[in-house]
Amino acid sequence: MSAPVLRVQGLGKRYRIGGPAQRPGHLREALVDMVASPFRRLAAKRGTRAAQEEFWALRDVSFDVEQGEVLGIIGRNGADKSTALKIISRITPPTTGRIELRGRVGSLLEVGTGFHGDLTGRENVYLTGTILGMRRPEIDRKFDEIIAFAGVEAFIDTPVKRYSSGMYMRLAFAVAAHLATEILLVDEVMAVGDLEFQKKCLGKMDEVARGGRTVVFVSHNMAAMRRLCERGLLLERGRVAAAGPMAAVSDLYVRPGREQEEGARFNPRDRRGTGWARVTNMRILDEDKEPVAARPCDADLLVEVTIEVAGGAAAGSSLRGLVVELVVCSDDGQPLLSLMNVDDTGVALPDSRACRVLVRLPGPTLVPGRYGINVFVGIPFLQHVDEISEALAFGVLPPVEPWRPYDLHPSRGLICRKAEWSCSDVLSRAAPAAREAS
Amino acid sequence: MERAVPWVVIDAATGGGVVNLRELWHYRDLLYFLTWRDIAVRYKQTALGVLWAILQPLLSMVVFTIFLGRLAGVPSDGVPYPIFCYLGLLPWMYFSGAVARSGASVVGSANLLTRVYFPRVLVPLSATLSALVDFAIAFAVLGCLMGWYGIRPALSVVLLVPVAALTAVAATGIGMWLAALNVRYRDVQYAIPFLMQLWMFATPVVYPTSIVPERWRPLFALNPMTGIIEAYRAAVLGRPLDWSTLGVSALSAVLLAAVGAWQFHRMERTFADVV
């Protein structure tokens, strides 16, 4: 067997995160901070490195990709799949490890990179093409094919800032999709444009995958990944959790049960809003009001949200009148359903500085798997007081009392309800009439 | 496939190392398109368009002629002050424009750098190359100006080609240095205009070298633009070249450029992480 086209050995990437963020709250503090920062930086140079926290985005990642193989890297948000691609495509250097590449690498990391609004479609095709590493004769050859694929023939000499966003994306993708490097890295490009174009993109990726090129895909779209990739690599917290045939690896990824391993911890990392009132905790509870990491699919989902007026807020501030919204999302961040306390079944917040809200979502609603909750506190359209994306992740386990003989699988939809079925025999009533006619 | 398949090894080395010339050659079309994009986009949606390339040096020249030439009576080595001054402003404006543009170029292309790999050198390089267009246009104005004053360019004007190349090299090297620094310390982008202004007065742009005391001249020549600008004047007006000044300035230009390029090369790998 020949040497692999892409060999990754012991890859690691470390980021330094600054110490606890010291964000100035007032202009005066901001000015003082501005004056002080050069001195602080000098002081930091003198060895007070303790303030910096280290964070390994990738650790000890090794894998080989053979000529013509199609590898899919999967893993949930924050598993740093994209960091891996960025290192392979030489955008950012690794901290440890080594990568050997036998061939040119082309990457479709972000569609539309390099497009300039003032330039025409034609000019942008050439500009982006060369940015992606194509030579001019190569683009000349493929030019007609590219614009035909994007379906923008009529507008090719119009500045792209006059394009609709759909046309823009289509043209951008078309250029990237016609890249003819030996190794192709693709990150979530299937998610552009309308449904029809997405189908076309997938078709193109199919063609690329089957065309004997070496391709590395990163995507959340499990169905597409299963179809496109023969081999899979599951990354979990920057490490390789599993590698092997895609079907097996992706089963592992969506396998219910693993959810319990990771606690449902409140995570306010991605937070926005004025902040005078804040969500200070969120938990998933079982029927005994004990915090849990996952609930069976057929049980009611209990979410407890603690909201408090911040210490610095004006005296007399109260939570009354605030709207609380929970948005349940799929593991890849797709919003699934929204729950609000101003619904008919909702509850108004009390005239106090802190409260605990309990939300009961009757089961079965969600198919076994992993989900997240975004929380919003404020007055819709007027004031964002506190908004946290992915504030809480939790698992849904297989039902305790299954109501169907087959597994509930995310590939058949993330929502599960018990529907009422009925049937009336149409054919036998129609049958006599049919007989009369003949 | 049109070329031999290259082997690339990516490891944790912290920068420096050899420059991949084959790769640079492969990306030559990109240099062309980046430069061309800069030029095509520069005067888009302006009312005066490319006239700006003429107006800037011309109006500066008028201002300096009034204040320095007429009011302050700065000598101009026996040439009409407007011609003298314009001959200094022409290379200076190219130099300072190119340095400013390439200095800001890497940070300005942050969205490209964090998404695609290509040789990073092309970014500051295309910035200095695109500034050459303004330079060429301003040159045409020089022709008219000299015609107006009835001065015929000397044959030695061909010397401008190597001297202009030297200007470009100096501007690119210094621009690369500042571009790399700017990635880490945004202070640089605020410092560049100021630096350029100071530098201009340390260079014989609006005054002749002859008013600098003799004993300071060797030090004065260490400024790469000193020799270069004097060479422009000498070449166009057909006066004897001060080879020793030009030599010192050229050497210092090449050295500065080399240091700048080396610094850039040392830091370019981490641009995407820091920018």
Short mmCIF file of C-alpha atoms in Angstrom, two decimals, chain A residues 132 164 189 221 245 249 259-260 269-271 287 290 379 410 420:
data_model
loop_
_atom_site.label_atom_id
_atom_site.label_comp_id
_atom_site.label_asym_id
_atom_site.label_seq_id
_atom_site.Cartn_x
_atom_site.Cartn_y
_atom_site.Cartn_z
CA LEU A 132 -7.99 29.39 -3.35
CA SER A 164 -29.12 38.67 -4.12
CA VAL A 189 -20.44 24.07 2.87
CA ASN A 221 -25.19 16.95 8.73
CA PRO A 245 -16.05 3.15 9.11
CA VAL A 249 -18.48 6.13 14.08
CA GLU A 259 -25.49 11.64 27.22
CA GLN A 260 -25.28 10.74 30.84
CA ARG A 269 -20.09 31.57 28.33
CA ASP A 270 -21.87 33.08 25.35
CA ARG A 271 -23.81 35.87 27.00
CA GLU A 287 -39.77 14.24 39.15
CA GLU A 290 -33.22 16.24 41.82
CA ILE A 379 -38.76 42.46 26.78
CA PRO A 410 -32.60 11.51 14.97
CA GLU A 420 -53.75 9.59 17.36
#
